[in-house]
PDB file of C-alpha atoms in Angstrom:
ATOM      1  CA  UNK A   1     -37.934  30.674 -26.269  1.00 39.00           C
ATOM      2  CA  UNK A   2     -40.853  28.217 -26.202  1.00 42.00           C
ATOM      3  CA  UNK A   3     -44.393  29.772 -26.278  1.00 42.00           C
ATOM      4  CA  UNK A   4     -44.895  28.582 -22.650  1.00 42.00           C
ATOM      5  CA  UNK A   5     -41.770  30.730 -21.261  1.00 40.00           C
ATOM      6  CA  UNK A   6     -42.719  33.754 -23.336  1.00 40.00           C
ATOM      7  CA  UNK A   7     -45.983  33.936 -21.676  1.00 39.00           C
ATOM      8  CA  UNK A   8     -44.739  33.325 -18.559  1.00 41.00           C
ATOM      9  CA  UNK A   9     -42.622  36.204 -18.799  1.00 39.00           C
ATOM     10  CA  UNK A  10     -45.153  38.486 -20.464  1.00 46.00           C
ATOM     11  CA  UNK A  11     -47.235  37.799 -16.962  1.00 46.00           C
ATOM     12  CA  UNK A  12     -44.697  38.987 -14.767  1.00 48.00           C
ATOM     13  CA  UNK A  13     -44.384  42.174 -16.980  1.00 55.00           C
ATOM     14  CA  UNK A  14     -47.964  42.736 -16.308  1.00 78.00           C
ATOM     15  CA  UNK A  15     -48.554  45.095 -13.386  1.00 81.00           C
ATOM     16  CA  UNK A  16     -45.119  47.322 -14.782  1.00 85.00           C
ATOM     17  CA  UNK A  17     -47.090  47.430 -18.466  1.00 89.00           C
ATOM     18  CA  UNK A  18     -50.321  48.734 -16.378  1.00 88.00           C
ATOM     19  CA  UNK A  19     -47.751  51.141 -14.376  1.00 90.00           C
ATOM     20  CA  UNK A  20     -46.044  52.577 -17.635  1.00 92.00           C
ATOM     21  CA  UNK A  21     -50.018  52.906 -19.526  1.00 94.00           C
ATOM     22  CA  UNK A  22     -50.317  54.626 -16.343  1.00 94.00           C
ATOM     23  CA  UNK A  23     -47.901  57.060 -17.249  1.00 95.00           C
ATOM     24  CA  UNK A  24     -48.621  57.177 -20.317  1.00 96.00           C
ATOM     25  CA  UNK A  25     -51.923  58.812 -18.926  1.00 97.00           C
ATOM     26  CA  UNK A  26     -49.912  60.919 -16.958  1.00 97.00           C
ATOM     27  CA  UNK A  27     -47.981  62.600 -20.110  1.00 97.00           C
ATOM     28  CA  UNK A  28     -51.504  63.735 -21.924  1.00 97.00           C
ATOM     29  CA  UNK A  29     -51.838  65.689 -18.250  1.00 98.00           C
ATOM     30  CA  UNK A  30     -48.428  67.464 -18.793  1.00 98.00           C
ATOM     31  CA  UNK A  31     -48.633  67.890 -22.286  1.00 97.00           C
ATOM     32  CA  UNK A  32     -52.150  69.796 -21.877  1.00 98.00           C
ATOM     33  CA  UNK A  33     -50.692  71.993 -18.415  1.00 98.00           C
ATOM     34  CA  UNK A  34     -47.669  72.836 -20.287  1.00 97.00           C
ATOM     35  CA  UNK A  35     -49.477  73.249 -23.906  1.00 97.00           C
ATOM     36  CA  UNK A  36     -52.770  74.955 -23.018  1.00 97.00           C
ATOM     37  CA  UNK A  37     -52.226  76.243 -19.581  1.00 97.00           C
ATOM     38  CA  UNK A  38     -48.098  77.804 -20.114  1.00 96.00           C
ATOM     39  CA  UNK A  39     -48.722  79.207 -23.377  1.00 93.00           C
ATOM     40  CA  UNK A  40     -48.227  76.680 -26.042  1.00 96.00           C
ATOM     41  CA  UNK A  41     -44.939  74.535 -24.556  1.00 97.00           C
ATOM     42  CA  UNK A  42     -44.582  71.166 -24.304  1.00 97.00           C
ATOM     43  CA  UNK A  43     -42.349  69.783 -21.564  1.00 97.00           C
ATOM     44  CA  UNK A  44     -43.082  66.611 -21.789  1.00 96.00           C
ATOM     45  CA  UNK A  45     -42.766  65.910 -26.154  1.00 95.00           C
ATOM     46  CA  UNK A  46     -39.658  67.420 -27.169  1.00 96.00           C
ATOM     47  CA  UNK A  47     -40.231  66.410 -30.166  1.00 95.00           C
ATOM     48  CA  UNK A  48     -43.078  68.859 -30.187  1.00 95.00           C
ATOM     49  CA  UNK A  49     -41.036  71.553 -28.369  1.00 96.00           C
ATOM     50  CA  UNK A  50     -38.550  71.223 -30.591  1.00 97.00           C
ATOM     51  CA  UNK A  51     -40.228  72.056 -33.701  1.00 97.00           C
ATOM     52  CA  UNK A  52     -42.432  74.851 -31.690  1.00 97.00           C
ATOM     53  CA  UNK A  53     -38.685  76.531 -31.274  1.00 97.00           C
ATOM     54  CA  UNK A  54     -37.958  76.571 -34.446  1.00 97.00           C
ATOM     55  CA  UNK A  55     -41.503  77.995 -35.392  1.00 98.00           C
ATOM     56  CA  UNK A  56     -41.067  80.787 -32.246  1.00 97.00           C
ATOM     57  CA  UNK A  57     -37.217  81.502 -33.728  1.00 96.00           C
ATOM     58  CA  UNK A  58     -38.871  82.254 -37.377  1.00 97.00           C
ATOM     59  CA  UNK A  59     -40.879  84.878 -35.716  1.00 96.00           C
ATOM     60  CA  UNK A  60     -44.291  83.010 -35.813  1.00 96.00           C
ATOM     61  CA  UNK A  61     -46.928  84.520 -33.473  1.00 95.00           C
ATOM     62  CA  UNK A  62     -47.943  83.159 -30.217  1.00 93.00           C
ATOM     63  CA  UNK A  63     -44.984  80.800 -29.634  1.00 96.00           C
ATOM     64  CA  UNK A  64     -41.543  81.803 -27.406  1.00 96.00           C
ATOM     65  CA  UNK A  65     -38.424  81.231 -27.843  1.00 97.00           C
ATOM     66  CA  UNK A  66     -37.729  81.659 -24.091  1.00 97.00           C
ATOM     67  CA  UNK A  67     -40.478  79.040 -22.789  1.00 97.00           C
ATOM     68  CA  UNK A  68     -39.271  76.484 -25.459  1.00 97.00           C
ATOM     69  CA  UNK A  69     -35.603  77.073 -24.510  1.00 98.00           C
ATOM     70  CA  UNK A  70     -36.404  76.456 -20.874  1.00 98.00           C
ATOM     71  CA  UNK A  71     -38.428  73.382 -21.251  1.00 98.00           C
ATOM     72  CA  UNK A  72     -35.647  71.884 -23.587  1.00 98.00           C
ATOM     73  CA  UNK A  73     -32.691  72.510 -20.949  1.00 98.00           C
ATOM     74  CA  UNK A  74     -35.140  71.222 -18.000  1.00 98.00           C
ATOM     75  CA  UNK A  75     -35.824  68.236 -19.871  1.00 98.00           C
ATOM     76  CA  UNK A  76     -32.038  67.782 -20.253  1.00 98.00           C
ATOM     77  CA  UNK A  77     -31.104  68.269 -17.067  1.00 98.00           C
ATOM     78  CA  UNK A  78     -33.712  65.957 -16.086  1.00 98.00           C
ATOM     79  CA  UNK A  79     -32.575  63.187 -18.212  1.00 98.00           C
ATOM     80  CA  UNK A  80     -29.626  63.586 -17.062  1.00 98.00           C
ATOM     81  CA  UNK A  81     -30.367  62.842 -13.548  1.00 97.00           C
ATOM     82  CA  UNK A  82     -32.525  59.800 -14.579  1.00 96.00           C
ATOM     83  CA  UNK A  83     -29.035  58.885 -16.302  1.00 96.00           C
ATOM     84  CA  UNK A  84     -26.896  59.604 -13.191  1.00 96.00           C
ATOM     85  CA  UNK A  85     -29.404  57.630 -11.119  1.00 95.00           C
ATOM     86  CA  UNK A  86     -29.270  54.641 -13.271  1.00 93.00           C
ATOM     87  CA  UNK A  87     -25.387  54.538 -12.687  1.00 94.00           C
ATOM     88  CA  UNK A  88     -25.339  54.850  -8.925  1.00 94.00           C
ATOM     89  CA  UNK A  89     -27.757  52.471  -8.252  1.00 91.00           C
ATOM     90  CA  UNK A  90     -26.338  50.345 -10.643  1.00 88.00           C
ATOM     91  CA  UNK A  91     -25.656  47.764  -8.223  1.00 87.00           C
ATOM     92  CA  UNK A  92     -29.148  47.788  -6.590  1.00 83.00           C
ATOM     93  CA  UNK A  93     -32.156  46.166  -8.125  1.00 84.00           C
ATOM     94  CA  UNK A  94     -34.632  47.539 -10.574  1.00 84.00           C
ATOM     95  CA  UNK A  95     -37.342  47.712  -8.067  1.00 85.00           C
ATOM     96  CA  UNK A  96     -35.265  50.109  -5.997  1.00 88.00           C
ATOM     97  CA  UNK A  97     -34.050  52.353  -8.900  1.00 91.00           C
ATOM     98  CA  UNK A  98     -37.584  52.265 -10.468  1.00 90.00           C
ATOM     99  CA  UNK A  99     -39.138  53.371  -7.105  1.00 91.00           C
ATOM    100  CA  UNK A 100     -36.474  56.327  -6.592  1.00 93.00           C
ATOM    101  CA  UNK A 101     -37.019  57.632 -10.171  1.00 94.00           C
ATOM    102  CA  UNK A 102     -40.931  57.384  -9.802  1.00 94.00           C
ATOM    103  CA  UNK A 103     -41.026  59.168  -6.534  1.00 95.00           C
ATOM    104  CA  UNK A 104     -38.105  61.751  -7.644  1.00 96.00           C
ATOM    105  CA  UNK A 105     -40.667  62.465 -10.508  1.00 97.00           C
ATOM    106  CA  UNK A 106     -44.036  62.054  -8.490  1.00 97.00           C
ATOM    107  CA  UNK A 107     -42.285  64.911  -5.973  1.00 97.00           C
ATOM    108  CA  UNK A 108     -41.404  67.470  -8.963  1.00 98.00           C
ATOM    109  CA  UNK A 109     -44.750  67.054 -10.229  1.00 98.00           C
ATOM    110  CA  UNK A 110     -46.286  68.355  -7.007  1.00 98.00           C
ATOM    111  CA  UNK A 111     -43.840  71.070  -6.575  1.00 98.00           C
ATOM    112  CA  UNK A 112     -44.307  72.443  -9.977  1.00 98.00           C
ATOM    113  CA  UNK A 113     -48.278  72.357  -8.523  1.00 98.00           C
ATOM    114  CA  UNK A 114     -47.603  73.987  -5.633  1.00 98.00           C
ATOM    115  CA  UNK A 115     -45.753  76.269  -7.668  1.00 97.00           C
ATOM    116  CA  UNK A 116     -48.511  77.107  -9.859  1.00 97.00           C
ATOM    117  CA  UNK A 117     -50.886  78.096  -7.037  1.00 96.00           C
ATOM    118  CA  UNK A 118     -51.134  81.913  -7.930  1.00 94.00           C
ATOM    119  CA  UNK A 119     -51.020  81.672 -11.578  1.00 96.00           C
ATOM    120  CA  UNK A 120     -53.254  83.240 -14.121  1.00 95.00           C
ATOM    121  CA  UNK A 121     -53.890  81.171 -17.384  1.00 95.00           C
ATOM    122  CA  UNK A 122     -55.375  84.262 -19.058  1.00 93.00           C
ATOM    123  CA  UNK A 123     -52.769  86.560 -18.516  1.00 94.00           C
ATOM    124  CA  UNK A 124     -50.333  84.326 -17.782  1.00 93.00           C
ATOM    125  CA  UNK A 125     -48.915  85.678 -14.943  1.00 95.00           C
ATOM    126  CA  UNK A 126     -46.885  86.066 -12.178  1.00 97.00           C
ATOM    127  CA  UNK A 127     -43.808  84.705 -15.303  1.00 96.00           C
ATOM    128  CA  UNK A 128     -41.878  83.299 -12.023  1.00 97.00           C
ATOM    129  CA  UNK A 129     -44.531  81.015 -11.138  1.00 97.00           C
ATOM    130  CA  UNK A 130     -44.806  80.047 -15.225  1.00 97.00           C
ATOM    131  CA  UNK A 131     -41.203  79.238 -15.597  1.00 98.00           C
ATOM    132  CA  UNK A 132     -40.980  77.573 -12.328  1.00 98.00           C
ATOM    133  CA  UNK A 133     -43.660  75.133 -13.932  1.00 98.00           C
ATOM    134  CA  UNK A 134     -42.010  74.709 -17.161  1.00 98.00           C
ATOM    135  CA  UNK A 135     -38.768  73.789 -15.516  1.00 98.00           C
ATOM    136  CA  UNK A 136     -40.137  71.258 -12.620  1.00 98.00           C
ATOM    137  CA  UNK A 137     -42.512  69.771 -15.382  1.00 98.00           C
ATOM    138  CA  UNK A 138     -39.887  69.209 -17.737  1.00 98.00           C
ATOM    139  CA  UNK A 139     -37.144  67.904 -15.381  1.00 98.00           C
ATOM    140  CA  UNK A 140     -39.835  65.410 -13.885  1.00 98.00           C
ATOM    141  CA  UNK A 141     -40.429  64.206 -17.717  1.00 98.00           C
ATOM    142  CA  UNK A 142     -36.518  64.065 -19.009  1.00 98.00           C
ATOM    143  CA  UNK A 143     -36.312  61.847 -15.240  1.00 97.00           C
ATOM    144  CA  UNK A 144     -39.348  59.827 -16.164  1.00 96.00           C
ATOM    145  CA  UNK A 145     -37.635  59.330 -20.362  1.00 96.00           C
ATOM    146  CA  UNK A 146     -34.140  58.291 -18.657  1.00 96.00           C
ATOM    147  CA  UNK A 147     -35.749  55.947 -16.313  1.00 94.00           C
ATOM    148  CA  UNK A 148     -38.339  54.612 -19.264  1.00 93.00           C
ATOM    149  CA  UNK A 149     -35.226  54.061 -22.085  1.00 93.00           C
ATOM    150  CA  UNK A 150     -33.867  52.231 -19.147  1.00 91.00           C
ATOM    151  CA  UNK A 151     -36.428  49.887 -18.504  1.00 88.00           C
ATOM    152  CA  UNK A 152     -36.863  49.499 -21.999  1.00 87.00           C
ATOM    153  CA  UNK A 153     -40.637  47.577 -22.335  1.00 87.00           C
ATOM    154  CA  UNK A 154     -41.292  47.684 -26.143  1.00 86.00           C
ATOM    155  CA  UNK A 155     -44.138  50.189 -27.434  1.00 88.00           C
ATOM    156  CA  UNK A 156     -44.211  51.527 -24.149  1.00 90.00           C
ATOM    157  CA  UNK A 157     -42.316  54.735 -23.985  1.00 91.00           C
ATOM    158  CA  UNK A 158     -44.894  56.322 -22.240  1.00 92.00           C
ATOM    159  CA  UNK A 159     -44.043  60.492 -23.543  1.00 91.00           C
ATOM    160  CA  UNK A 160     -44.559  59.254 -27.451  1.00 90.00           C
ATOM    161  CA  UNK A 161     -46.525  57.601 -29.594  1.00 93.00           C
ATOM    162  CA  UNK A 162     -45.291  57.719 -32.937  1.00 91.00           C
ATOM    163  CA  UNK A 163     -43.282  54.064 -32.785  1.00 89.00           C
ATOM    164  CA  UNK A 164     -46.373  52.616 -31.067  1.00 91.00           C
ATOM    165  CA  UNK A 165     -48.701  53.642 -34.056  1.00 92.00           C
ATOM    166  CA  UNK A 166     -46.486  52.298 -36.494  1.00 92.00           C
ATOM    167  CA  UNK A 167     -46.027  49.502 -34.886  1.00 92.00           C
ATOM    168  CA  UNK A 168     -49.973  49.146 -34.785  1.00 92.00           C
ATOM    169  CA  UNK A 169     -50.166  49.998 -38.397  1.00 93.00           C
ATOM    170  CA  UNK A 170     -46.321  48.193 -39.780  1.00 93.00           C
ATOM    171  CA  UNK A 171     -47.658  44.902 -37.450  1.00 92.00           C
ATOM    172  CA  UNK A 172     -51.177  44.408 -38.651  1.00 91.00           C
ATOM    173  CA  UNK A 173     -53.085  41.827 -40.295  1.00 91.00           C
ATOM    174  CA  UNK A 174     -53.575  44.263 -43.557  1.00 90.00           C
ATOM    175  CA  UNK A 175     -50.221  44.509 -43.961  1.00 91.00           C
ATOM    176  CA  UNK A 176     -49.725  41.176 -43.389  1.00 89.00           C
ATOM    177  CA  UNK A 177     -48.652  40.940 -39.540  1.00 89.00           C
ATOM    178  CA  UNK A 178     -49.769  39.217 -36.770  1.00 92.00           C
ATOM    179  CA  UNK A 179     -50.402  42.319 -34.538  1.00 87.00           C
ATOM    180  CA  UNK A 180     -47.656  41.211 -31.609  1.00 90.00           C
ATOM    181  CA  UNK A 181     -48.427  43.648 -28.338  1.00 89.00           C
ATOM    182  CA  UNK A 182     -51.788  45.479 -30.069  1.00 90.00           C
ATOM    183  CA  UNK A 183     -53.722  45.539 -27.259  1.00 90.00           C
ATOM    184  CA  UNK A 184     -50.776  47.546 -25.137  1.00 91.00           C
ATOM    185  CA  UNK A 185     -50.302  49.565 -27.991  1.00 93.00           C
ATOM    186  CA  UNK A 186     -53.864  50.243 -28.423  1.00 94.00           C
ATOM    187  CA  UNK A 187     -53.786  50.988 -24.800  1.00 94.00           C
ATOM    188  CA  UNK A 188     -51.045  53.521 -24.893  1.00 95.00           C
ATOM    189  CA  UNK A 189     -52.757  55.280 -27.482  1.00 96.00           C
ATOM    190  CA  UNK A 190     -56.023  55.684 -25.423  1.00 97.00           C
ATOM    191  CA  UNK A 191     -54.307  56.815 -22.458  1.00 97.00           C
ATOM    192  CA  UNK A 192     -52.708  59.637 -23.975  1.00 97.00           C
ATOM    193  CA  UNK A 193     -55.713  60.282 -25.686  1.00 98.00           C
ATOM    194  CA  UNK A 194     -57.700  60.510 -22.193  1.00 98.00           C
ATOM    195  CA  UNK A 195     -55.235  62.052 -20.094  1.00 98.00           C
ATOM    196  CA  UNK A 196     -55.202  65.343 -22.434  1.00 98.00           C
ATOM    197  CA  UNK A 197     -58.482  65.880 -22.774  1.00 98.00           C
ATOM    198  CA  UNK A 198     -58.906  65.320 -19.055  1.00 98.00           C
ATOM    199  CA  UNK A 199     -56.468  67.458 -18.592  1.00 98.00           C
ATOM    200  CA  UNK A 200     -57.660  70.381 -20.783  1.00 98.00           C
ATOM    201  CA  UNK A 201     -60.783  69.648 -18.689  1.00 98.00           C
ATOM    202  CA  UNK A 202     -58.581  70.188 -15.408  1.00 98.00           C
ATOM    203  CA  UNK A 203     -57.573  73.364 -16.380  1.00 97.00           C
ATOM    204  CA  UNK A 204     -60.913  74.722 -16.110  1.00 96.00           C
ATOM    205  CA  UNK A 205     -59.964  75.017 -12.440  1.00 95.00           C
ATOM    206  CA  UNK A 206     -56.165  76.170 -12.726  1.00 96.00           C
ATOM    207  CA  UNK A 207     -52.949  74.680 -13.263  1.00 96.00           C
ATOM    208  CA  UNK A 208     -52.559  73.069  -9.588  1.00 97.00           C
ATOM    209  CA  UNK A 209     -55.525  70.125 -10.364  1.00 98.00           C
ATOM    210  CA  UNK A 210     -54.361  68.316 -13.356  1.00 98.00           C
ATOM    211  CA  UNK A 211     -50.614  68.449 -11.945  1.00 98.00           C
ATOM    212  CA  UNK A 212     -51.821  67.160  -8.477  1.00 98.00           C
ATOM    213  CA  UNK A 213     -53.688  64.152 -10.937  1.00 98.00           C
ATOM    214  CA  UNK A 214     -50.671  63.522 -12.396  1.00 98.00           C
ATOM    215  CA  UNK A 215     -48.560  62.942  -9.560  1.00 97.00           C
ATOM    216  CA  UNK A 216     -50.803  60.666  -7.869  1.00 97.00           C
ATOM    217  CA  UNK A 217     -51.494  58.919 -11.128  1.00 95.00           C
ATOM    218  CA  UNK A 218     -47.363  58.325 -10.386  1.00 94.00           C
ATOM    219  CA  UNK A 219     -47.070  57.395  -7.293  1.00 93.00           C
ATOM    220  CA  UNK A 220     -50.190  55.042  -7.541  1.00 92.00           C
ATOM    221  CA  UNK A 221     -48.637  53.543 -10.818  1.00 89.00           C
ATOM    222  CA  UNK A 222     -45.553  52.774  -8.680  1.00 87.00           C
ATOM    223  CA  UNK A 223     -47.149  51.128  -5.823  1.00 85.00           C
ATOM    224  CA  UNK A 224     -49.105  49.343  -8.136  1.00 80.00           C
ATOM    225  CA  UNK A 225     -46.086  47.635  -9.684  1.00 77.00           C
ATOM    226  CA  UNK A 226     -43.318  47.185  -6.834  1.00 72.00           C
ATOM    227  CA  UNK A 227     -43.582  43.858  -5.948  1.00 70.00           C
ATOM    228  CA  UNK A 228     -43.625  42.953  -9.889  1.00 68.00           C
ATOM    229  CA  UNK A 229     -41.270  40.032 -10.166  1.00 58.00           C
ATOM    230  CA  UNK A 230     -40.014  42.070 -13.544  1.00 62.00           C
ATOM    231  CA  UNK A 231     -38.303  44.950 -10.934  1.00 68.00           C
ATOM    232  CA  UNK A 232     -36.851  42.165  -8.621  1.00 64.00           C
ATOM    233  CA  UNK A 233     -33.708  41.234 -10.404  1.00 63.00           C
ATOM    234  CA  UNK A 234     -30.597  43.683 -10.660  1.00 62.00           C
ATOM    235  CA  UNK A 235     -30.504  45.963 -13.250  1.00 64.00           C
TER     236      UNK A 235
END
């Protein structure tokens, strides 16, 4: 591919890198609702949840088994819809598939917020409106994986960032790179970064606030790249 067609392409990835940075923003919301607000689960890094299982089934302190176990099967089941999706609308085009993921997600998001209307961070209760948050939260972020792995936009993952840091580190001048996609990388990185601490911010004023963020942050990322000329071809 000459230099001339790659950045031609690149461009009309543009607005659906912005969309998925987007969502990357979205994640650090989830991960500090589900984190610091549900009592130290993540439904949105399994990779985190998984290890904080196998700390809560060794008896350690502060962590449940339950919680962990709940946000790994909604994250499943949620993945498995993305997956399910994918296949019926096989014969549609990206744009429509991308657009009926994102607003499948975008709509769990707000019902695990209107779920969480009620609920007590300190005490952590009513548990119905806790698990009901865990379970929308983490089937709106196994949706949101399925549809990503889909689209498949390198460095861009959007729930993760331990392939994009390598890739900043592994690609770099110093060790003798020539840092390919470091600016989206670096840009994944700070949107994480941002979206949990506004998040843990967010929480100052209950659950319902950051998760209301977050799904607008989704639906705006969506609008924001449906006419991209990157979702207008069949998957």
């Amino acid at each position: 591919m000459t230099t001339k067609s790659a950045e031609s392409l690149d461009s009309h990835y543009d607005s659906l890198i912005v969309a998925l940075i987007a969502l990357t923003f979205t994640t650090g919301l989830i991960d500090a609702v589900s984190y610091l607000g549900l009592g130290r689960v993540f439904t949105a890094n399994m990779t985190g949840n998984v290890v904080l299982l196998g700390f809560a089934a060794v008896g350690v302190p502060g962590l449940s088994v339950t919680r962990s176990l709940i946000a790994l099967g909604g994250f499943l089941v949620g993945a498995a819809l993305g997956g399910r999706l994918g296949t019926v609308l096989a014969s549609a085009t990206r744009r429509r598939w991308f657009l009926t993921a994102s607003v499948a997600e975008a709509a769990l998001i707000f019902a695990a917020a209107l779920a969480s209307l009620g609920f007590d961070i300190d005490s952590e209760t009513p548990a119905n409106r806790l698990y009901a948050v865990i379970i929308l939260t983490a089937i709106a972020m196994g949706l949101r994986n399925a549809t990503v792995r889909r689209l498949a936009v390198p460095d861009l993952t959007t729930t993760v960032l331990t392939l994009t840091l390598t890739g900043l580190a592994a690609d770099s001048s110093l060790a003798g790179g020539n840092n390919p996609r470091s600016l989206r990388r670096i840009f994944s990185v700070v949107a994480m970064f941002g979206g949990a601490a506004i998040g843990a911010i967010l929480l100052r004023y209950g659950l319902a606030l950051p998760l209301v963020v977050a799904g607008v942050c989704e639906l705006g990322a969506t609008v924001a790249c449906a006419h991209t000329e990157a979702l207008s071809e069949p998957q």
